[in-house]
Amino acid sequence: MNNEHEIFRQVGYIQQTLSQDKKPIGVFIAAGCPLSVRVNERCDCTDKKEYSDPLIPDVAGLTSLIAKQLTSADKKKSSNYDKLISQMDSDGLKEPNIEIILSQIRALKQVAGNGTVKEFTEKDLIELDELICKTISVLVDKLLPNLETPYHGLAAWAKALDRDKPVHIFTTNYDLLTEQALEEEGCLYFDGFIGARKAFFDLGAVEDEKILHPRWARLWKIHGSINWRLDGNKNIIRTYEKDDKQSYLIYPSHLKYDQSRKMPYLAMLDRLKDFIMSPSSALFIVGYSFSDDHINDIILQSLRSNPTAIIYAFIFGELEQAKYEKAIRCAKSTNNLSLIAFDKAIIGRKVGNWTLKDHEKVNDIPSEIVKFKKETVDVAGKATDIYTYELQLGDFKLFGNFLKEISATKKNEHEKGSE
């Protein structure tokens, strides 16, 4: 017998949890989220279909663009890039993405010393690392096109409630889209840095973030940011200035290859672990395929240590895709990790299709997050309507609208209560 998950009940649980102001609530946004913001709309006159491009490409798209740009860059550096890719292919690392490539460069740098490793000098590897990070910075340094994006929905929700516990926003993205939305919505936030012109990273303030007022959202950028730099004095700063003497703090892997980059990375991971370990915490994950084993380990170990915590991980599309194999394994091994796909879900370790006992209730589910198809079939000589349901919270655009609707509802309730 196949398991089934009642879609109206689950949406109610999710909506109720996101409306809480007494318990720790967090949102984890990853590489899939910027794909929901579309730009360059155009029409193909042959079939009348409209197309648009993502504001920022996913990891695969980013890898392709970087390869093209490096090919047209300095011949020596592009030659080193091609040589590295060829060596990785020979070692069995077929078609590596840019995160794996950076990890390989930094692993080789650790052992190069004053000599060479795989025909690379330490200088070659440093230059290649810097060139890739600068290219990433250019490609992801984009602005949200308007105030109606899912990032603004997230920011509006973070600001809406008068909370006893602050909202925590975790991200593996290096872009500044979350910061832009928080600022445009007037949502106060703390990201571990103190100051304005060249804000400095304050580990003590990060570890003592609980002393800040709950009105301040927390923003933890696990893989660094395009505006984080390591200056000539080995200080970690946040700045928009371009300076060749400063190196970018972008680290898309758990490889901690020197103390200066190790410190902010571990501090961000500690925030994630500390949050999940908080009593009755709830974390909502969007745009993450569970490809980072180090983050997965922290999530699973923390959930097992804290049975009062719960995580809802929303993924884009159908459940049984090759790219979600790790996500499925994680959800099947942990009771308090629910994996929510369009067509199915894993809840309490059980895989099941979405069902809705009373179809009319689909009209009571907000933000058009539920889609359905109707098929009329013959059952014992009687025409019967059969519905197939999808829960599309894994689409960050719809998730942002969902959050925005929750924030508007809570605001209206607050205004009525103060009359």
Tab-separated table of C-alpha atoms in Angstrom:
chain	number	residue	atom	x	y	z
A	1	MET	CA	0.000	0.000	0.000
A	2	ASN	CA	1.377	3.394	-1.016
A	3	ASN	CA	1.658	6.116	1.594
A	4	GLU	CA	-0.190	9.365	1.066
A	5	HIS	CA	0.330	12.808	2.585
A	6	GLU	CA	-2.671	15.104	3.048
A	7	ILE	CA	-1.730	18.343	1.354
A	8	PHE	CA	-4.154	20.665	3.180
A	9	ARG	CA	-2.992	19.442	6.586
A	10	GLN	CA	0.706	19.823	5.714
A	11	VAL	CA	0.258	23.323	4.311
A	12	GLY	CA	-1.583	24.219	7.514
A	13	TYR	CA	1.343	22.988	9.633
A	14	ILE	CA	3.824	24.950	7.509
A	15	GLN	CA	1.724	28.113	7.539
A	16	GLN	CA	1.165	27.923	11.279
A	17	THR	CA	4.879	27.433	11.969
A	18	LEU	CA	5.909	30.340	9.747
A	19	SER	CA	3.399	32.532	11.614
A	20	GLN	CA	4.988	31.808	15.002
A	21	ASP	CA	6.596	34.659	16.921
A	22	LYS	CA	7.639	32.709	20.042
A	23	LYS	CA	9.969	30.035	18.622
A	24	PRO	CA	13.194	30.107	16.588
A	25	ILE	CA	12.342	30.273	12.885
A	26	GLY	CA	14.909	30.213	10.089
A	27	VAL	CA	15.054	30.121	6.299
A	28	PHE	CA	17.924	28.579	4.338
A	29	ILE	CA	18.179	29.778	0.718
A	30	ALA	CA	20.613	28.176	-1.703
A	31	ALA	CA	21.756	28.210	-5.319
A	32	GLY	CA	18.361	27.406	-6.836
A	33	CYS	CA	16.709	30.561	-5.475
A	34	PRO	CA	18.132	33.249	-7.838
A	35	LEU	CA	16.795	31.202	-10.783
A	36	SER	CA	13.279	32.275	-9.805
A	37	VAL	CA	14.047	35.927	-10.600
A	38	ARG	CA	13.747	36.237	-14.373
A	39	VAL	CA	15.063	39.001	-16.618
A	40	ASN	CA	15.379	39.722	-20.363
A	41	GLU	CA	11.833	38.747	-21.235
A	42	ARG	CA	11.344	38.268	-24.950
A	43	CYS	CA	8.965	36.638	-27.416
A	44	ASP	CA	9.764	33.976	-29.975
A	45	CYS	CA	7.532	34.994	-32.856
A	46	THR	CA	7.483	31.498	-34.358
A	47	ASP	CA	5.536	29.891	-31.532
A	48	LYS	CA	4.480	32.934	-29.473
A	49	LYS	CA	6.209	31.655	-26.338
A	50	GLU	CA	7.874	34.050	-23.933
A	51	TYR	CA	11.328	33.314	-22.588
A	52	SER	CA	13.445	34.879	-19.898
A	53	ASP	CA	16.831	34.338	-18.322
A	54	PRO	CA	17.635	33.821	-14.651
A	55	LEU	CA	19.071	36.858	-12.935
A	56	ILE	CA	21.965	34.688	-11.752
A	57	PRO	CA	22.656	31.216	-13.233
A	58	ASP	CA	22.812	28.046	-11.186
A	59	VAL	CA	26.117	26.334	-10.417
A	60	ALA	CA	26.175	24.522	-13.764
A	61	GLY	CA	25.463	27.746	-15.657
A	62	LEU	CA	28.049	29.623	-13.622
A	63	THR	CA	30.640	26.941	-14.380
A	64	SER	CA	29.963	27.214	-18.111
A	65	LEU	CA	30.197	31.016	-18.126
A	66	ILE	CA	33.435	30.997	-16.126
A	67	ALA	CA	34.999	28.473	-18.509
A	68	LYS	CA	34.120	30.684	-21.474
A	69	GLN	CA	35.473	33.831	-19.833
A	70	LEU	CA	38.721	32.200	-18.736
A	71	THR	CA	39.269	30.877	-22.238
A	72	SER	CA	39.259	34.457	-23.522
A	73	ALA	CA	41.384	35.759	-20.627
A	74	ASP	CA	45.143	35.804	-20.133
A	75	LYS	CA	46.636	32.900	-22.144
A	76	LYS	CA	48.795	31.581	-19.315
A	77	LYS	CA	45.956	31.591	-16.802
A	78	SER	CA	43.468	30.085	-19.235
A	79	SER	CA	46.075	27.461	-20.108
A	80	ASN	CA	46.399	26.613	-16.409
A	81	TYR	CA	42.616	26.325	-16.143
A	82	ASP	CA	42.433	23.986	-19.125
A	83	LYS	CA	45.313	21.931	-17.736
A	84	LEU	CA	43.591	21.631	-14.358
A	85	ILE	CA	40.311	20.480	-15.950
A	86	SER	CA	42.207	17.928	-18.042
A	87	GLN	CA	43.989	16.582	-14.954
A	88	MET	CA	40.737	16.354	-12.998
A	89	ASP	CA	39.147	14.463	-15.881
A	90	SER	CA	42.071	12.007	-15.892
A	91	ASP	CA	41.611	11.544	-12.144
A	92	GLY	CA	37.974	10.574	-12.664
A	93	LEU	CA	36.404	13.944	-11.798
A	94	LYS	CA	34.243	14.265	-14.894
A	95	GLU	CA	32.677	17.647	-15.723
A	96	PRO	CA	33.384	19.243	-12.317
A	97	ASN	CA	31.395	22.301	-11.348
A	98	ILE	CA	33.055	25.513	-10.238
A	99	GLU	CA	32.765	24.624	-6.549
A	100	ILE	CA	34.639	21.359	-7.053
A	101	ILE	CA	37.220	23.158	-9.218
A	102	LEU	CA	37.910	25.741	-6.511
A	103	SER	CA	38.188	22.987	-3.924
A	104	GLN	CA	40.737	21.180	-6.110
A	105	ILE	CA	42.809	24.344	-6.572
A	106	ARG	CA	42.894	24.937	-2.828
A	107	ALA	CA	43.726	21.315	-2.063
A	108	LEU	CA	46.699	21.484	-4.437
A	109	LYS	CA	47.766	24.816	-2.952
A	110	GLN	CA	47.989	23.203	0.482
A	111	VAL	CA	50.720	20.825	-0.662
A	112	ALA	CA	52.528	22.919	-3.303
A	113	GLY	CA	54.765	24.821	-0.884
A	114	ASN	CA	57.931	26.075	-2.604
A	115	GLY	CA	57.796	23.307	-5.191
A	116	THR	CA	55.243	22.128	-7.706
A	117	VAL	CA	52.267	19.788	-7.578
A	118	LYS	CA	50.769	18.331	-10.760
A	119	GLU	CA	52.900	20.832	-12.724
A	120	PHE	CA	51.474	23.829	-10.819
A	121	THR	CA	53.420	26.197	-8.609
A	122	GLU	CA	51.793	27.802	-5.605
A	123	LYS	CA	51.810	31.109	-7.533
A	124	ASP	CA	49.948	29.497	-10.454
A	125	LEU	CA	47.282	28.189	-8.103
A	126	ILE	CA	46.887	31.489	-6.236
A	127	GLU	CA	46.477	33.380	-9.516
A	128	LEU	CA	43.961	30.879	-10.833
A	129	ASP	CA	41.981	31.009	-7.572
A	130	GLU	CA	41.895	34.815	-7.635
A	131	LEU	CA	40.883	34.929	-11.296
A	132	ILE	CA	37.985	32.518	-10.750
A	133	CYS	CA	36.753	34.401	-7.668
A	134	LYS	CA	36.898	37.747	-9.515
A	135	THR	CA	34.948	36.216	-12.395
A	136	ILE	CA	32.340	34.824	-9.988
A	137	SER	CA	32.053	38.258	-8.404
A	138	VAL	CA	31.313	39.912	-11.751
A	139	LEU	CA	28.778	37.266	-12.781
A	140	VAL	CA	26.750	37.290	-9.548
A	141	ASP	CA	26.980	41.019	-8.788
A	142	LYS	CA	23.424	41.758	-9.910
A	143	LEU	CA	20.522	43.827	-8.599
A	144	LEU	CA	16.960	42.668	-8.089
A	145	PRO	CA	14.897	44.232	-10.904
A	146	ASN	CA	11.914	45.407	-8.816
A	147	LEU	CA	10.262	45.235	-5.395
A	148	GLU	CA	8.069	42.227	-6.229
A	149	THR	CA	10.677	39.474	-6.029
A	150	PRO	CA	10.568	36.461	-3.674
A	151	TYR	CA	13.502	37.993	-1.816
A	152	HIS	CA	11.273	40.938	-0.939
A	153	GLY	CA	8.603	38.490	0.212
A	154	LEU	CA	11.171	36.906	2.526
A	155	ALA	CA	12.262	40.318	3.821
A	156	ALA	CA	8.663	41.458	4.388
A	157	TRP	CA	7.953	38.297	6.374
A	158	ALA	CA	11.148	38.698	8.441
A	159	LYS	CA	10.124	42.233	9.329
A	160	ALA	CA	6.395	41.693	9.871
A	161	LEU	CA	6.170	40.036	13.282
A	162	ASP	CA	7.058	41.394	16.700
A	163	ARG	CA	9.143	38.383	17.680
A	164	ASP	CA	10.495	36.922	20.880
A	165	LYS	CA	13.143	35.148	18.799
A	166	PRO	CA	14.947	36.632	15.770
A	167	VAL	CA	14.591	35.269	12.247
A	168	HIS	CA	17.743	33.536	11.019
A	169	ILE	CA	18.467	33.583	7.287
A	170	PHE	CA	21.168	31.188	6.108
A	171	THR	CA	22.505	31.170	2.557
A	172	THR	CA	25.216	29.442	0.567
A	173	ASN	CA	24.961	32.117	-2.153
A	174	TYR	CA	27.679	34.746	-2.636
A	175	ASP	CA	25.366	37.367	-4.180
A	176	LEU	CA	23.907	40.419	-2.432
A	177	LEU	CA	20.249	39.877	-3.350
A	178	THR	CA	19.133	39.103	0.202
A	179	GLU	CA	20.877	42.205	1.542
A	180	GLN	CA	19.229	44.361	-1.139
A	181	ALA	CA	15.744	43.064	-0.318
A	182	LEU	CA	16.201	43.407	3.451
A	183	GLU	CA	17.347	47.000	3.043
A	184	GLU	CA	14.600	47.940	0.580
A	185	GLU	CA	11.984	46.497	2.937
A	186	GLY	CA	13.527	48.343	5.903
A	187	CYS	CA	14.328	45.127	7.774
A	188	LEU	CA	17.153	45.440	10.289
A	189	TYR	CA	19.753	42.686	10.049
A	190	PHE	CA	23.126	41.627	11.443
A	191	ASP	CA	25.594	39.665	9.304
A	192	GLY	CA	28.622	39.403	11.568
A	193	PHE	CA	30.283	42.652	10.480
A	194	ILE	CA	30.583	45.942	12.348
A	195	GLY	CA	31.124	49.316	10.683
A	196	ALA	CA	30.295	51.087	7.428
A	197	ARG	CA	33.224	52.043	5.185
A	198	LYS	CA	35.238	48.869	5.716
A	199	ALA	CA	33.127	46.866	8.141
A	200	PHE	CA	35.166	44.295	10.052
A	201	PHE	CA	34.175	40.754	10.971
A	202	ASP	CA	33.609	40.460	14.727
A	203	LEU	CA	33.671	36.848	15.879
A	204	GLY	CA	32.723	37.852	19.420
A	205	ALA	CA	29.599	39.648	18.205
A	206	VAL	CA	28.664	36.630	16.087
A	207	GLU	CA	28.987	34.246	19.027
A	208	ASP	CA	27.049	36.632	21.281
A	209	GLU	CA	24.393	37.532	18.692
A	210	LYS	CA	21.664	36.660	21.213
A	211	ILE	CA	22.297	39.975	22.984
A	212	LEU	CA	20.912	41.793	19.927
A	213	HIS	CA	17.211	42.660	19.914
A	214	PRO	CA	14.992	39.995	18.250
A	215	ARG	CA	13.821	42.694	15.842
A	216	TRP	CA	17.160	42.296	14.057
A	217	ALA	CA	17.181	39.427	11.567
A	218	ARG	CA	20.390	37.398	11.390
A	219	LEU	CA	21.991	36.820	7.993
A	220	TRP	CA	24.622	34.071	7.858
A	221	LYS	CA	26.469	33.636	4.540
A	222	ILE	CA	27.965	30.175	4.854
A	223	HIS	CA	30.047	30.208	1.669
A	224	GLY	CA	31.217	33.799	1.880
A	225	SER	CA	30.201	36.802	-0.181
A	226	ILE	CA	31.369	38.838	-3.143
A	227	ASN	CA	31.840	41.833	-0.840
A	228	TRP	CA	33.925	40.013	1.770
A	229	ARG	CA	37.649	40.600	1.449
A	230	LEU	CA	40.897	39.673	3.126
A	231	ASP	CA	43.002	42.849	3.244
A	232	GLY	CA	46.767	43.173	3.270
A	233	ASN	CA	46.851	42.903	7.063
A	234	LYS	CA	44.866	39.638	7.009
A	235	ASN	CA	41.780	41.400	8.379
A	236	ILE	CA	38.378	40.153	7.213
A	237	ILE	CA	36.362	43.115	5.975
A	238	ARG	CA	33.152	43.815	4.111
A	239	THR	CA	33.606	46.440	1.413
A	240	TYR	CA	32.414	47.383	-2.056
A	241	GLU	CA	35.803	48.791	-3.023
A	242	LYS	CA	37.802	46.954	-5.691
A	243	ASP	CA	41.408	46.504	-4.599
A	244	ASP	CA	43.909	44.086	-6.139
A	245	LYS	CA	45.658	43.839	-2.771
A	246	GLN	CA	42.548	42.271	-1.276
A	247	SER	CA	41.514	38.675	-1.916
A	248	TYR	CA	37.906	37.512	-2.184
A	249	LEU	CA	36.473	35.416	0.620
A	250	ILE	CA	34.475	32.958	-1.460
A	251	TYR	CA	34.718	29.367	-0.305
A	252	PRO	CA	32.113	27.041	-1.756
A	253	SER	CA	33.474	23.912	-0.103
A	254	HIS	CA	34.226	22.810	3.424
A	255	LEU	CA	37.944	22.765	2.600
A	256	LYS	CA	39.488	25.149	5.128
A	257	TYR	CA	42.829	25.854	3.594
A	258	ASP	CA	44.133	28.646	5.784
A	259	GLN	CA	43.248	30.182	9.116
A	260	SER	CA	42.038	33.480	7.654
A	261	ARG	CA	39.358	31.799	5.551
A	262	LYS	CA	38.673	29.103	8.130
A	263	MET	CA	37.465	31.483	10.823
A	264	PRO	CA	34.389	33.053	9.156
A	265	TYR	CA	33.421	29.756	7.555
A	266	LEU	CA	33.380	27.856	10.844
A	267	ALA	CA	31.596	30.741	12.569
A	268	MET	CA	28.788	30.584	9.987
A	269	LEU	CA	28.476	26.813	10.348
A	270	ASP	CA	28.356	27.186	14.128
A	271	ARG	CA	25.373	29.526	13.695
A	272	LEU	CA	23.569	26.867	11.667
A	273	LYS	CA	24.300	24.165	14.228
A	274	ASP	CA	23.386	26.425	17.144
A	275	PHE	CA	20.095	27.363	15.490
A	276	ILE	CA	18.991	23.774	14.787
A	277	MET	CA	19.987	22.784	18.326
A	278	SER	CA	17.685	25.467	19.781
A	279	PRO	CA	14.556	24.036	21.464
A	280	SER	CA	11.579	23.769	19.061
A	281	SER	CA	13.471	25.397	16.189
A	282	ALA	CA	12.023	25.251	12.667
A	283	LEU	CA	14.127	25.683	9.535
A	284	PHE	CA	12.733	26.021	5.998
A	285	ILE	CA	15.150	25.147	3.198
A	286	VAL	CA	14.631	26.292	-0.410
A	287	GLY	CA	16.805	25.836	-3.492
A	288	TYR	CA	19.216	23.356	-1.887
A	289	SER	CA	19.846	19.920	-3.415
A	290	PHE	CA	21.825	18.595	-0.419
A	291	SER	CA	25.026	18.419	-2.482
A	292	ASP	CA	27.285	19.709	0.325
A	293	ASP	CA	28.096	16.736	2.554
A	294	HIS	CA	29.552	18.915	5.305
A	295	ILE	CA	26.347	20.959	5.640
A	296	ASN	CA	24.308	17.757	5.441
A	297	ASP	CA	26.287	16.270	8.340
A	298	ILE	CA	25.601	19.317	10.502
A	299	ILE	CA	21.883	19.239	9.635
A	300	LEU	CA	21.469	15.530	10.348
A	301	GLN	CA	23.579	15.396	13.512
A	302	SER	CA	21.815	18.446	14.947
A	303	LEU	CA	18.350	17.061	14.146
A	304	ARG	CA	19.183	13.732	15.765
A	305	SER	CA	20.499	15.496	18.856
A	306	ASN	CA	17.437	17.740	19.091
A	307	PRO	CA	14.171	15.851	18.456
A	308	THR	CA	12.169	19.056	19.116
A	309	ALA	CA	13.622	20.679	15.971
A	310	ILE	CA	12.032	20.298	12.539
A	311	ILE	CA	13.223	21.049	9.022
A	312	TYR	CA	11.078	21.401	5.920
A	313	ALA	CA	13.204	21.148	2.761
A	314	PHE	CA	11.373	22.287	-0.378
A	315	ILE	CA	12.823	21.059	-3.676
A	316	PHE	CA	11.995	22.120	-7.214
A	317	GLY	CA	10.241	19.599	-9.441
A	318	GLU	CA	9.577	15.923	-8.916
A	319	LEU	CA	11.120	13.949	-6.082
A	320	GLU	CA	12.744	11.070	-7.920
A	321	GLN	CA	15.435	12.950	-9.829
A	322	ALA	CA	19.094	11.928	-9.793
A	323	LYS	CA	20.170	15.279	-8.343
A	324	TYR	CA	18.024	14.686	-5.248
A	325	GLU	CA	19.474	11.291	-4.302
A	326	LYS	CA	21.366	12.731	-1.318
A	327	ALA	CA	18.310	14.705	-0.210
A	328	ILE	CA	16.194	11.558	-0.306
A	329	ARG	CA	18.751	9.588	1.724
A	330	CYS	CA	18.871	12.342	4.342
A	331	ALA	CA	15.073	12.516	4.665
A	332	LYS	CA	14.714	8.736	4.873
A	333	SER	CA	17.241	8.606	7.706
A	334	THR	CA	15.787	11.334	9.920
A	335	ASN	CA	12.267	11.617	11.340
A	336	ASN	CA	12.277	15.391	11.764
A	337	LEU	CA	13.458	16.239	8.227
A	338	SER	CA	10.557	16.534	5.777
A	339	LEU	CA	11.425	16.649	2.075
A	340	ILE	CA	8.703	18.390	0.075
A	341	ALA	CA	8.724	17.939	-3.717
A	342	PHE	CA	6.071	18.940	-6.233
A	343	ASP	CA	4.628	15.447	-6.700
A	344	LYS	CA	5.573	13.660	-3.474
A	345	ALA	CA	7.005	14.147	-0.018
A	346	ILE	CA	9.033	12.247	2.528
A	347	ILE	CA	7.503	12.931	5.937
A	348	GLY	CA	8.432	10.878	8.969
A	349	ARG	CA	10.729	8.863	6.670
A	350	LYS	CA	7.740	7.751	4.571
A	351	VAL	CA	7.483	8.512	0.854
A	352	GLY	CA	3.976	9.383	-0.270
A	353	ASN	CA	1.981	11.110	-3.001
A	354	TRP	CA	0.016	14.251	-2.262
A	355	THR	CA	-3.688	13.812	-1.682
A	356	LEU	CA	-6.598	16.068	-0.738
A	357	LYS	CA	-9.652	14.489	0.865
A	358	ASP	CA	-11.927	17.453	0.118
A	359	HIS	CA	-11.051	18.996	-3.259
A	360	GLU	CA	-12.942	22.201	-2.445
A	361	LYS	CA	-10.321	22.987	0.188
A	362	VAL	CA	-7.821	23.710	-2.584
A	363	ASN	CA	-9.412	27.166	-2.750
A	364	ASP	CA	-8.429	27.809	0.874
A	365	ILE	CA	-4.713	27.219	0.258
A	366	PRO	CA	-2.921	30.562	-0.283
A	367	SER	CA	-0.567	31.902	-2.947
A	368	GLU	CA	-1.391	29.333	-5.636
A	369	ILE	CA	1.181	26.965	-4.191
A	370	VAL	CA	-0.991	23.955	-5.022
A	371	LYS	CA	-1.596	22.959	-8.637
A	372	PHE	CA	-3.896	20.126	-9.703
A	373	LYS	CA	-4.977	18.158	-12.753
A	374	LYS	CA	-8.399	16.597	-13.197
A	375	GLU	CA	-9.088	13.393	-15.096
A	376	THR	CA	-12.557	11.956	-15.513
A	377	VAL	CA	-12.586	8.153	-15.494
A	378	ASP	CA	-15.217	5.461	-15.526
A	379	VAL	CA	-15.679	3.776	-12.137
A	380	ALA	CA	-18.329	1.037	-12.061
A	381	GLY	CA	-20.186	2.678	-14.906
A	382	LYS	CA	-20.099	6.135	-13.333
A	383	ALA	CA	-18.005	9.121	-14.474
A	384	THR	CA	-15.698	10.020	-11.600
A	385	ASP	CA	-13.293	12.953	-11.285
A	386	ILE	CA	-9.766	11.958	-10.204
A	387	TYR	CA	-7.413	14.723	-9.081
A	388	THR	CA	-3.620	14.742	-9.037
A	389	TYR	CA	-2.034	17.390	-6.801
A	390	GLU	CA	1.307	19.198	-6.688
A	391	LEU	CA	2.678	21.286	-3.822
A	392	GLN	CA	5.073	23.777	-5.394
A	393	LEU	CA	6.720	25.472	-2.417
A	394	GLY	CA	10.035	24.376	-3.932
A	395	ASP	CA	9.558	27.193	-6.435
A	396	PHE	CA	11.178	30.105	-4.591
A	397	LYS	CA	8.893	32.564	-6.370
A	398	LEU	CA	5.816	30.855	-4.919
A	399	PHE	CA	7.500	30.411	-1.529
A	400	GLY	CA	8.246	34.160	-1.457
A	401	ASN	CA	4.610	34.946	-2.281
A	402	PHE	CA	3.525	32.544	0.462
A	403	LEU	CA	5.708	34.368	3.000
A	404	LYS	CA	4.447	37.735	1.801
A	405	GLU	CA	0.835	36.646	2.281
A	406	ILE	CA	1.606	35.405	5.796
A	407	SER	CA	3.246	38.736	6.662
A	408	ALA	CA	0.247	40.675	5.325
A	409	THR	CA	-2.153	38.520	7.366
A	410	LYS	CA	-0.144	39.005	10.562
A	411	LYS	CA	0.068	42.745	9.949
A	412	ASN	CA	-3.707	42.988	9.550
A	413	GLU	CA	-4.240	40.970	12.741
A	414	HIS	CA	-1.860	43.242	14.635
A	415	GLU	CA	-3.610	46.398	13.367
A	416	LYS	CA	-7.044	45.041	14.336
A	417	GLY	CA	-5.770	44.071	17.757
A	418	SER	CA	-4.467	47.574	18.432
A	419	GLU	CA	-7.729	49.312	17.499
